[in-house]
Amino acid sequence: MNEPRVFKNSPAILVVIALVFLILMGGIIFTASLENSFVALPLAAFGLFIFGLIFVANSAKVTITDEDITSQNIFGSRTLRWSEIHRVSGRGYEIKLHNYDGDVTVHPSSGLPGYEQIVDLIGVKRPDLFSPQEYSEFRRGIMPFILLGFVMLFVLGAAAAVFVLWMNGSDASMPSLMPLAVFIVIALIIGLTALSTPQSLTLGGRSLFLKYLFSKKTILADEIRYVQFGYTQSRNGKHYYVALNLTNGKNIRLSGLGVSMPIAYLVLKSWHRGSMHGQAANQQQPNIAPNWSDPTWR
């Protein structure tokens, strides 16, 4: 990396945000002031607060060089040399870099364009922070089980209600049962999603163990083509995920495993790379008995 890598939002985005904010707030305040002048001031204050949050989020910038990483927004900047980073932390889509004293934290914004490249560069510069020995097991929290329990109770309750109506000979026509059917389908989809999502992941040597609610699966390192940190775009922004892309064309998406997505990705990537390199090294060793008369064997 000869030149600094800079990740930031386009200035045009900030201009558009400011213009949209001024137009919307101008219309709201003008309309409110015509009816009640006391309503205009709280609306303006609330709108200014929301605009500030959006503006701060979109003014973030990250600069990466061979020597250090800097995160910056309108309130200031934080810089850490790569050698000063002692540990990492984070939740959800975020990753935070901490120094030895704990008084400096660099926090790249997950909303930046090229955030996945930032995560990759952190892994390249400090791969030792993402050791599979330190992060050998990931586990989901209890919330998926609670959600699944509510889903199952809802489905059973809805099925019982339909059965009672049918037994009592009530006039339950198809149109009247359609809303209930839609809710049951949605509940079943949520339940199937919970069942198909790994509840824990354990790294062991060249094998990766996935535990689901009612099953287990073992995946060898050479069955994984690559580990991916990607995202899907929606109206609410980017939703990042970690995926194991297998050699058979399938992929397994991982989420909510007790650590942030970037940390899980970099640990899995480090494990996969180390396992494949170890396998390649073993395959390259010649299966020849040593010639002890040759001094090069000694």
PDB file of N, CA and C in Angstrom, residues 120-211:
ATOM      1  N   ASP A 120     -11.188  -6.049   5.698  1.00  0.00           N
ATOM      2  CA  ASP A 120     -10.139  -6.903   5.135  1.00  0.00           C
ATOM      3  C   ASP A 120      -8.754  -6.331   5.416  1.00  0.00           C
ATOM      4  N   LEU A 121      -8.588  -5.021   5.277  1.00  0.00           N
ATOM      5  CA  LEU A 121      -7.287  -4.398   5.518  1.00  0.00           C
ATOM      6  C   LEU A 121      -6.878  -4.520   6.983  1.00  0.00           C
ATOM      7  N   ILE A 122      -7.832  -4.406   7.893  1.00  0.00           N
ATOM      8  CA  ILE A 122      -7.521  -4.610   9.312  1.00  0.00           C
ATOM      9  C   ILE A 122      -7.006  -6.029   9.532  1.00  0.00           C
ATOM     10  N   GLY A 123      -7.647  -7.001   8.890  1.00  0.00           N
ATOM     11  CA  GLY A 123      -7.201  -8.382   9.010  1.00  0.00           C
ATOM     12  C   GLY A 123      -5.828  -8.615   8.413  1.00  0.00           C
ATOM     13  N   VAL A 124      -5.508  -7.905   7.333  1.00  0.00           N
ATOM     14  CA  VAL A 124      -4.193  -8.040   6.700  1.00  0.00           C
ATOM     15  C   VAL A 124      -3.107  -7.439   7.586  1.00  0.00           C
ATOM     16  N   LYS A 125      -3.391  -6.278   8.178  1.00  0.00           N
ATOM     17  CA  LYS A 125      -2.386  -5.580   8.979  1.00  0.00           C
ATOM     18  C   LYS A 125      -2.164  -6.230  10.339  1.00  0.00           C
ATOM     19  N   ARG A 126      -3.214  -6.755  10.950  1.00  0.00           N
ATOM     20  CA  ARG A 126      -3.077  -7.374  12.272  1.00  0.00           C
ATOM     21  C   ARG A 126      -3.801  -8.716  12.337  1.00  0.00           C
ATOM     22  N   PRO A 127      -3.318  -9.703  11.592  1.00  0.00           N
ATOM     23  CA  PRO A 127      -3.983 -11.021  11.609  1.00  0.00           C
ATOM     24  C   PRO A 127      -3.906 -11.710  12.964  1.00  0.00           C
ATOM     25  N   ASP A 128      -2.927 -11.319  13.797  1.00  0.00           N
ATOM     26  CA  ASP A 128      -2.771 -11.958  15.100  1.00  0.00           C
ATOM     27  C   ASP A 128      -3.918 -11.653  16.056  1.00  0.00           C
ATOM     28  N   LEU A 129      -4.689 -10.607  15.763  1.00  0.00           N
ATOM     29  CA  LEU A 129      -5.817 -10.246  16.625  1.00  0.00           C
ATOM     30  C   LEU A 129      -7.025 -11.159  16.415  1.00  0.00           C
ATOM     31  N   PHE A 130      -6.960 -11.995  15.389  1.00  0.00           N
ATOM     32  CA  PHE A 130      -8.113 -12.823  15.025  1.00  0.00           C
ATOM     33  C   PHE A 130      -7.714 -14.294  14.990  1.00  0.00           C
ATOM     34  N   SER A 131      -7.072 -14.725  16.058  1.00  0.00           N
ATOM     35  CA  SER A 131      -6.578 -16.095  16.147  1.00  0.00           C
ATOM     36  C   SER A 131      -7.725 -17.077  16.357  1.00  0.00           C
ATOM     37  N   PRO A 132      -7.781 -18.154  15.570  1.00  0.00           N
ATOM     38  CA  PRO A 132      -8.812 -19.185  15.788  1.00  0.00           C
ATOM     39  C   PRO A 132      -8.686 -19.856  17.151  1.00  0.00           C
ATOM     40  N   GLN A 133      -7.486 -19.814  17.761  1.00  0.00           N
ATOM     41  CA  GLN A 133      -7.326 -20.392  19.090  1.00  0.00           C
ATOM     42  C   GLN A 133      -8.039 -19.547  20.149  1.00  0.00           C
ATOM     43  N   GLU A 134      -8.042 -18.231  19.953  1.00  0.00           N
ATOM     44  CA  GLU A 134      -8.713 -17.343  20.909  1.00  0.00           C
ATOM     45  C   GLU A 134     -10.221 -17.340  20.702  1.00  0.00           C
ATOM     46  N   TYR A 135     -10.634 -17.371  19.435  1.00  0.00           N
ATOM     47  CA  TYR A 135     -12.064 -17.392  19.098  1.00  0.00           C
ATOM     48  C   TYR A 135     -12.407 -18.768  18.520  1.00  0.00           C
ATOM     49  N   SER A 136     -12.312 -19.787  19.343  1.00  0.00           N
ATOM     50  CA  SER A 136     -12.519 -21.148  18.837  1.00  0.00           C
ATOM     51  C   SER A 136     -13.987 -21.551  18.799  1.00  0.00           C
ATOM     52  N   GLU A 137     -14.847 -20.769  19.454  1.00  0.00           N
ATOM     53  CA  GLU A 137     -16.268 -21.129  19.493  1.00  0.00           C
ATOM     54  C   GLU A 137     -17.134 -19.877  19.499  1.00  0.00           C
ATOM     55  N   PHE A 138     -18.162 -19.877  18.660  1.00  0.00           N
ATOM     56  CA  PHE A 138     -19.152 -18.805  18.605  1.00  0.00           C
ATOM     57  C   PHE A 138     -20.512 -19.400  18.966  1.00  0.00           C
ATOM     58  N   ARG A 139     -21.267 -18.662  19.774  1.00  0.00           N
ATOM     59  CA  ARG A 139     -22.589 -19.147  20.163  1.00  0.00           C
ATOM     60  C   ARG A 139     -23.616 -18.039  20.035  1.00  0.00           C
ATOM     61  N   ARG A 140     -24.803 -18.409  19.598  1.00  0.00           N
ATOM     62  CA  ARG A 140     -25.911 -17.470  19.560  1.00  0.00           C
ATOM     63  C   ARG A 140     -26.462 -17.273  20.967  1.00  0.00           C
ATOM     64  N   GLY A 141     -27.139 -16.140  21.166  1.00  0.00           N
ATOM     65  CA  GLY A 141     -27.761 -15.861  22.449  1.00  0.00           C
ATOM     66  C   GLY A 141     -29.065 -16.628  22.614  1.00  0.00           C
ATOM     67  N   ILE A 142     -29.790 -16.294  23.660  1.00  0.00           N
ATOM     68  CA  ILE A 142     -31.034 -16.999  23.979  1.00  0.00           C
ATOM     69  C   ILE A 142     -32.232 -16.465  23.208  1.00  0.00           C
ATOM     70  N   MET A 143     -32.087 -15.281  22.603  1.00  0.00           N
ATOM     71  CA  MET A 143     -33.220 -14.659  21.916  1.00  0.00           C
ATOM     72  C   MET A 143     -33.802 -15.520  20.798  1.00  0.00           C
ATOM     73  N   PRO A 144     -32.984 -16.192  19.955  1.00  0.00           N
ATOM     74  CA  PRO A 144     -33.584 -17.047  18.918  1.00  0.00           C
ATOM     75  C   PRO A 144     -34.483 -18.139  19.486  1.00  0.00           C
ATOM     76  N   PHE A 145     -34.109 -18.688  20.651  1.00  0.00           N
ATOM     77  CA  PHE A 145     -34.942 -19.722  21.263  1.00  0.00           C
ATOM     78  C   PHE A 145     -36.258 -19.135  21.768  1.00  0.00           C
ATOM     79  N   ILE A 146     -36.186 -17.933  22.341  1.00  0.00           N
ATOM     80  CA  ILE A 146     -37.415 -17.280  22.800  1.00  0.00           C
ATOM     81  C   ILE A 146     -38.328 -16.983  21.618  1.00  0.00           C
ATOM     82  N   LEU A 147     -37.734 -16.478  20.532  1.00  0.00           N
ATOM     83  CA  LEU A 147     -38.526 -16.184  19.336  1.00  0.00           C
ATOM     84  C   LEU A 147     -39.171 -17.445  18.777  1.00  0.00           C
ATOM     85  N   LEU A 148     -38.392 -18.522  18.718  1.00  0.00           N
ATOM     86  CA  LEU A 148     -38.940 -19.779  18.209  1.00  0.00           C
ATOM     87  C   LEU A 148     -40.069 -20.288  19.099  1.00  0.00           C
ATOM     88  N   GLY A 149     -39.927 -20.117  20.422  1.00  0.00           N
ATOM     89  CA  GLY A 149     -40.988 -20.531  21.333  1.00  0.00           C
ATOM     90  C   GLY A 149     -42.281 -19.769  21.097  1.00  0.00           C
ATOM     91  N   PHE A 150     -42.180 -18.450  20.903  1.00  0.00           N
ATOM     92  CA  PHE A 150     -43.369 -17.651  20.610  1.00  0.00           C
ATOM     93  C   PHE A 150     -44.007 -18.078  19.288  1.00  0.00           C
ATOM     94  N   VAL A 151     -43.160 -18.352  18.299  1.00  0.00           N
ATOM     95  CA  VAL A 151     -43.680 -18.768  16.992  1.00  0.00           C
ATOM     96  C   VAL A 151     -44.443 -20.079  17.116  1.00  0.00           C
ATOM     97  N   MET A 152     -43.857 -21.041  17.818  1.00  0.00           N
ATOM     98  CA  MET A 152     -44.516 -22.334  17.967  1.00  0.00           C
ATOM     99  C   MET A 152     -45.831 -22.207  18.737  1.00  0.00           C
ATOM    100  N   LEU A 153     -45.846 -21.387  19.786  1.00  0.00           N
ATOM    101  CA  LEU A 153     -47.084 -21.178  20.542  1.00  0.00           C
ATOM    102  C   LEU A 153     -48.151 -20.531  19.673  1.00  0.00           C
ATOM    103  N   PHE A 154     -47.727 -19.581  18.836  1.00  0.00           N
ATOM    104  CA  PHE A 154     -48.691 -18.910  17.961  1.00  0.00           C
ATOM    105  C   PHE A 154     -49.282 -19.888  16.954  1.00  0.00           C
ATOM    106  N   VAL A 155     -48.425 -20.694  16.344  1.00  0.00           N
ATOM    107  CA  VAL A 155     -48.904 -21.652  15.343  1.00  0.00           C
ATOM    108  C   VAL A 155     -49.844 -22.668  15.983  1.00  0.00           C
ATOM    109  N   LEU A 156     -49.467 -23.181  17.155  1.00  0.00           N
ATOM    110  CA  LEU A 156     -50.327 -24.154  17.832  1.00  0.00           C
ATOM    111  C   LEU A 156     -51.658 -23.527  18.242  1.00  0.00           C
ATOM    112  N   GLY A 157     -51.616 -22.295  18.739  1.00  0.00           N
ATOM    113  CA  GLY A 157     -52.851 -21.615  19.125  1.00  0.00           C
ATOM    114  C   GLY A 157     -53.761 -21.362  17.942  1.00  0.00           C
ATOM    115  N   ALA A 158     -53.167 -20.933  16.821  1.00  0.00           N
ATOM    116  CA  ALA A 158     -53.970 -20.682  15.622  1.00  0.00           C
ATOM    117  C   ALA A 158     -54.576 -21.975  15.095  1.00  0.00           C
ATOM    118  N   ALA A 159     -53.783 -23.049  15.096  1.00  0.00           N
ATOM    119  CA  ALA A 159     -54.304 -24.337  14.625  1.00  0.00           C
ATOM    120  C   ALA A 159     -55.430 -24.834  15.529  1.00  0.00           C
ATOM    121  N   ALA A 160     -55.278 -24.636  16.837  1.00  0.00           N
ATOM    122  CA  ALA A 160     -56.329 -25.054  17.768  1.00  0.00           C
ATOM    123  C   ALA A 160     -57.608 -24.254  17.552  1.00  0.00           C
ATOM    124  N   ALA A 161     -57.467 -22.944  17.284  1.00  0.00           N
ATOM    125  CA  ALA A 161     -58.649 -22.105  17.044  1.00  0.00           C
ATOM    126  C   ALA A 161     -59.396 -22.551  15.797  1.00  0.00           C
ATOM    127  N   VAL A 162     -58.658 -22.846  14.739  1.00  0.00           N
ATOM    128  CA  VAL A 162     -59.295 -23.305  13.500  1.00  0.00           C
ATOM    129  C   VAL A 162     -59.987 -24.647  13.725  1.00  0.00           C
ATOM    130  N   PHE A 163     -59.336 -25.533  14.477  1.00  0.00           N
ATOM    131  CA  PHE A 163     -59.931 -26.854  14.742  1.00  0.00           C
ATOM    132  C   PHE A 163     -61.228 -26.726  15.547  1.00  0.00           C
ATOM    133  N   VAL A 164     -61.234 -25.839  16.548  1.00  0.00           N
ATOM    134  CA  VAL A 164     -62.439 -25.643  17.364  1.00  0.00           C
ATOM    135  C   VAL A 164     -63.574 -25.089  16.518  1.00  0.00           C
ATOM    136  N   LEU A 165     -63.262 -24.104  15.662  1.00  0.00           N
ATOM    137  CA  LEU A 165     -64.297 -23.550  14.785  1.00  0.00           C
ATOM    138  C   LEU A 165     -64.866 -24.620  13.855  1.00  0.00           C
ATOM    139  N   TRP A 166     -63.980 -25.470  13.367  1.00  0.00           N
ATOM    140  CA  TRP A 166     -64.430 -26.519  12.449  1.00  0.00           C
ATOM    141  C   TRP A 166     -65.290 -27.556  13.171  1.00  0.00           C
ATOM    142  N   MET A 167     -64.910 -27.917  14.401  1.00  0.00           N
ATOM    143  CA  MET A 167     -65.671 -28.901  15.171  1.00  0.00           C
ATOM    144  C   MET A 167     -67.040 -28.363  15.575  1.00  0.00           C
ATOM    145  N   ASN A 168     -67.135 -27.058  15.843  1.00  0.00           N
ATOM    146  CA  ASN A 168     -68.410 -26.460  16.248  1.00  0.00           C
ATOM    147  C   ASN A 168     -69.308 -26.135  15.065  1.00  0.00           C
ATOM    148  N   GLY A 169     -68.813 -26.404  13.876  1.00  0.00           N
ATOM    149  CA  GLY A 169     -69.621 -26.167  12.690  1.00  0.00           C
ATOM    150  C   GLY A 169     -69.841 -24.700  12.390  1.00  0.00           C
ATOM    151  N   SER A 170     -68.925 -23.843  12.841  1.00  0.00           N
ATOM    152  CA  SER A 170     -69.076 -22.411  12.574  1.00  0.00           C
ATOM    153  C   SER A 170     -68.895 -22.140  11.094  1.00  0.00           C
ATOM    154  N   ASP A 171     -69.496 -21.048  10.684  1.00  0.00           N
ATOM    155  CA  ASP A 171     -69.407 -20.655   9.272  1.00  0.00           C
ATOM    156  C   ASP A 171     -68.067 -19.962   9.037  1.00  0.00           C
ATOM    157  N   ALA A 172     -67.017 -20.764   8.993  1.00  0.00           N
ATOM    158  CA  ALA A 172     -65.672 -20.221   8.771  1.00  0.00           C
ATOM    159  C   ALA A 172     -65.336 -20.356   7.293  1.00  0.00           C
ATOM    160  N   SER A 173     -65.678 -19.355   6.537  1.00  0.00           N
ATOM    161  CA  SER A 173     -65.422 -19.378   5.101  1.00  0.00           C
ATOM    162  C   SER A 173     -63.952 -19.104   4.828  1.00  0.00           C
ATOM    163  N   MET A 174     -63.515 -19.442   3.635  1.00  0.00           N
ATOM    164  CA  MET A 174     -62.121 -19.234   3.251  1.00  0.00           C
ATOM    165  C   MET A 174     -61.689 -17.774   3.329  1.00  0.00           C
ATOM    166  N   PRO A 175     -62.500 -16.813   2.834  1.00  0.00           N
ATOM    167  CA  PRO A 175     -62.075 -15.407   2.949  1.00  0.00           C
ATOM    168  C   PRO A 175     -61.849 -14.970   4.389  1.00  0.00           C
ATOM    169  N   SER A 176     -62.678 -15.437   5.314  1.00  0.00           N
ATOM    170  CA  SER A 176     -62.525 -15.035   6.713  1.00  0.00           C
ATOM    171  C   SER A 176     -61.288 -15.658   7.358  1.00  0.00           C
ATOM    172  N   LEU A 177     -60.832 -16.791   6.819  1.00  0.00           N
ATOM    173  CA  LEU A 177     -59.652 -17.460   7.376  1.00  0.00           C
ATOM    174  C   LEU A 177     -58.345 -17.037   6.707  1.00  0.00           C
ATOM    175  N   MET A 178     -58.417 -16.233   5.658  1.00  0.00           N
ATOM    176  CA  MET A 178     -57.210 -15.838   4.935  1.00  0.00           C
ATOM    177  C   MET A 178     -56.217 -15.062   5.798  1.00  0.00           C
ATOM    178  N   PRO A 179     -56.664 -14.048   6.590  1.00  0.00           N
ATOM    179  CA  PRO A 179     -55.683 -13.348   7.442  1.00  0.00           C
ATOM    180  C   PRO A 179     -54.968 -14.288   8.401  1.00  0.00           C
ATOM    181  N   LEU A 180     -55.725 -15.230   8.985  1.00  0.00           N
ATOM    182  CA  LEU A 180     -55.108 -16.197   9.889  1.00  0.00           C
ATOM    183  C   LEU A 180     -54.107 -17.070   9.153  1.00  0.00           C
ATOM    184  N   ALA A 181     -54.450 -17.472   7.935  1.00  0.00           N
ATOM    185  CA  ALA A 181     -53.536 -18.299   7.144  1.00  0.00           C
ATOM    186  C   ALA A 181     -52.248 -17.554   6.830  1.00  0.00           C
ATOM    187  N   VAL A 182     -52.367 -16.255   6.538  1.00  0.00           N
ATOM    188  CA  VAL A 182     -51.175 -15.450   6.243  1.00  0.00           C
ATOM    189  C   VAL A 182     -50.264 -15.387   7.460  1.00  0.00           C
ATOM    190  N   PHE A 183     -50.845 -15.159   8.648  1.00  0.00           N
ATOM    191  CA  PHE A 183     -50.046 -15.108   9.868  1.00  0.00           C
ATOM    192  C   PHE A 183     -49.368 -16.442  10.143  1.00  0.00           C
ATOM    193  N   ILE A 184     -50.071 -17.543   9.883  1.00  0.00           N
ATOM    194  CA  ILE A 184     -49.480 -18.863  10.104  1.00  0.00           C
ATOM    195  C   ILE A 184     -48.302 -19.090   9.160  1.00  0.00           C
ATOM    196  N   VAL A 185     -48.452 -18.680   7.907  1.00  0.00           N
ATOM    197  CA  VAL A 185     -47.358 -18.834   6.938  1.00  0.00           C
ATOM    198  C   VAL A 185     -46.146 -18.021   7.367  1.00  0.00           C
ATOM    199  N   ILE A 186     -46.372 -16.767   7.803  1.00  0.00           N
ATOM    200  CA  ILE A 186     -45.265 -15.925   8.266  1.00  0.00           C
ATOM    201  C   ILE A 186     -44.580 -16.555   9.472  1.00  0.00           C
ATOM    202  N   ALA A 187     -45.383 -17.069  10.404  1.00  0.00           N
ATOM    203  CA  ALA A 187     -44.819 -17.706  11.592  1.00  0.00           C
ATOM    204  C   ALA A 187     -43.993 -18.935  11.224  1.00  0.00           C
ATOM    205  N   LEU A 188     -44.476 -19.717  10.271  1.00  0.00           N
ATOM    206  CA  LEU A 188     -43.734 -20.900   9.838  1.00  0.00           C
ATOM    207  C   LEU A 188     -42.416 -20.518   9.173  1.00  0.00           C
ATOM    208  N   ILE A 189     -42.428 -19.441   8.392  1.00  0.00           N
ATOM    209  CA  ILE A 189     -41.188 -18.981   7.756  1.00  0.00           C
ATOM    210  C   ILE A 189     -40.169 -18.577   8.811  1.00  0.00           C
ATOM    211  N   ILE A 190     -40.630 -17.837   9.838  1.00  0.00           N
ATOM    212  CA  ILE A 190     -39.729 -17.443  10.920  1.00  0.00           C
ATOM    213  C   ILE A 190     -39.184 -18.677  11.635  1.00  0.00           C
ATOM    214  N   GLY A 191     -40.053 -19.645  11.884  1.00  0.00           N
ATOM    215  CA  GLY A 191     -39.613 -20.859  12.546  1.00  0.00           C
ATOM    216  C   GLY A 191     -38.605 -21.645  11.730  1.00  0.00           C
ATOM    217  N   LEU A 192     -38.842 -21.777  10.428  1.00  0.00           N
ATOM    218  CA  LEU A 192     -37.903 -22.489   9.557  1.00  0.00           C
ATOM    219  C   LEU A 192     -36.567 -21.770   9.479  1.00  0.00           C
ATOM    220  N   THR A 193     -36.605 -20.427   9.481  1.00  0.00           N
ATOM    221  CA  THR A 193     -35.362 -19.655   9.474  1.00  0.00           C
ATOM    222  C   THR A 193     -34.554 -19.921  10.734  1.00  0.00           C
ATOM    223  N   ALA A 194     -35.244 -19.963  11.876  1.00  0.00           N
ATOM    224  CA  ALA A 194     -34.554 -20.250  13.134  1.00  0.00           C
ATOM    225  C   ALA A 194     -33.958 -21.652  13.129  1.00  0.00           C
ATOM    226  N   LEU A 195     -34.675 -22.601  12.542  1.00  0.00           N
ATOM    227  CA  LEU A 195     -34.176 -23.975  12.494  1.00  0.00           C
ATOM    228  C   LEU A 195     -32.989 -24.123  11.550  1.00  0.00           C
ATOM    229  N   SER A 196     -32.951 -23.326  10.482  1.00  0.00           N
ATOM    230  CA  SER A 196     -31.895 -23.455   9.479  1.00  0.00           C
ATOM    231  C   SER A 196     -30.674 -22.606   9.795  1.00  0.00           C
ATOM    232  N   THR A 197     -30.717 -21.821  10.870  1.00  0.00           N
ATOM    233  CA  THR A 197     -29.592 -20.970  11.248  1.00  0.00           C
ATOM    234  C   THR A 197     -28.745 -21.677  12.296  1.00  0.00           C
ATOM    235  N   PRO A 198     -27.419 -21.767  12.104  1.00  0.00           N
ATOM    236  CA  PRO A 198     -26.568 -22.419  13.106  1.00  0.00           C
ATOM    237  C   PRO A 198     -26.665 -21.723  14.460  1.00  0.00           C
ATOM    238  N   GLN A 199     -26.761 -22.513  15.519  1.00  0.00           N
ATOM    239  CA  GLN A 199     -26.830 -21.970  16.872  1.00  0.00           C
ATOM    240  C   GLN A 199     -25.449 -21.824  17.496  1.00  0.00           C
ATOM    241  N   SER A 200     -24.490 -22.578  17.012  1.00  0.00           N
ATOM    242  CA  SER A 200     -23.111 -22.447  17.487  1.00  0.00           C
ATOM    243  C   SER A 200     -22.156 -22.924  16.408  1.00  0.00           C
ATOM    244  N   LEU A 201     -20.932 -22.433  16.489  1.00  0.00           N
ATOM    245  CA  LEU A 201     -19.891 -22.792  15.528  1.00  0.00           C
ATOM    246  C   LEU A 201     -18.609 -23.032  16.313  1.00  0.00           C
ATOM    247  N   THR A 202     -17.976 -24.173  16.061  1.00  0.00           N
ATOM    248  CA  THR A 202     -16.747 -24.526  16.757  1.00  0.00           C
ATOM    249  C   THR A 202     -15.665 -24.844  15.740  1.00  0.00           C
ATOM    250  N   LEU A 203     -14.480 -24.273  15.951  1.00  0.00           N
ATOM    251  CA  LEU A 203     -13.335 -24.510  15.076  1.00  0.00           C
ATOM    252  C   LEU A 203     -12.427 -25.532  15.729  1.00  0.00           C
ATOM    253  N   GLY A 204     -12.101 -26.584  14.983  1.00  0.00           N
ATOM    254  CA  GLY A 204     -11.222 -27.609  15.506  1.00  0.00           C
ATOM    255  C   GLY A 204     -10.305 -28.151  14.433  1.00  0.00           C
ATOM    256  N   GLY A 205      -9.030 -27.745  14.461  1.00  0.00           N
ATOM    257  CA  GLY A 205      -8.095 -28.231  13.457  1.00  0.00           C
ATOM    258  C   GLY A 205      -8.505 -27.833  12.061  1.00  0.00           C
ATOM    259  N   ARG A 206      -8.730 -28.836  11.218  1.00  0.00           N
ATOM    260  CA  ARG A 206      -9.151 -28.581   9.844  1.00  0.00           C
ATOM    261  C   ARG A 206     -10.648 -28.770   9.668  1.00  0.00           C
ATOM    262  N   SER A 207     -11.377 -28.846  10.759  1.00  0.00           N
ATOM    263  CA  SER A 207     -12.823 -29.062  10.689  1.00  0.00           C
ATOM    264  C   SER A 207     -13.566 -27.919  11.360  1.00  0.00           C
ATOM    265  N   LEU A 208     -14.756 -27.672  10.847  1.00  0.00           N
ATOM    266  CA  LEU A 208     -15.653 -26.657  11.397  1.00  0.00           C
ATOM    267  C   LEU A 208     -16.957 -27.355  11.753  1.00  0.00           C
ATOM    268  N   PHE A 209     -17.391 -27.193  12.997  1.00  0.00           N
ATOM    269  CA  PHE A 209     -18.577 -27.893  13.480  1.00  0.00           C
ATOM    270  C   PHE A 209     -19.718 -26.896  13.662  1.00  0.00           C
ATOM    271  N   LEU A 210     -20.833 -27.155  12.992  1.00  0.00           N
ATOM    272  CA  LEU A 210     -22.028 -26.325  13.105  1.00  0.00           C
ATOM    273  C   LEU A 210     -23.092 -27.096  13.871  1.00  0.00           C
ATOM    274  N   LYS A 211     -23.679 -26.447  14.849  1.00  0.00           N
ATOM    275  CA  LYS A 211     -24.742 -27.066  15.634  1.00  0.00           C
ATOM    276  C   LYS A 211     -26.035 -26.295  15.427  1.00  0.00           C
TER     277      LYS A 211
END
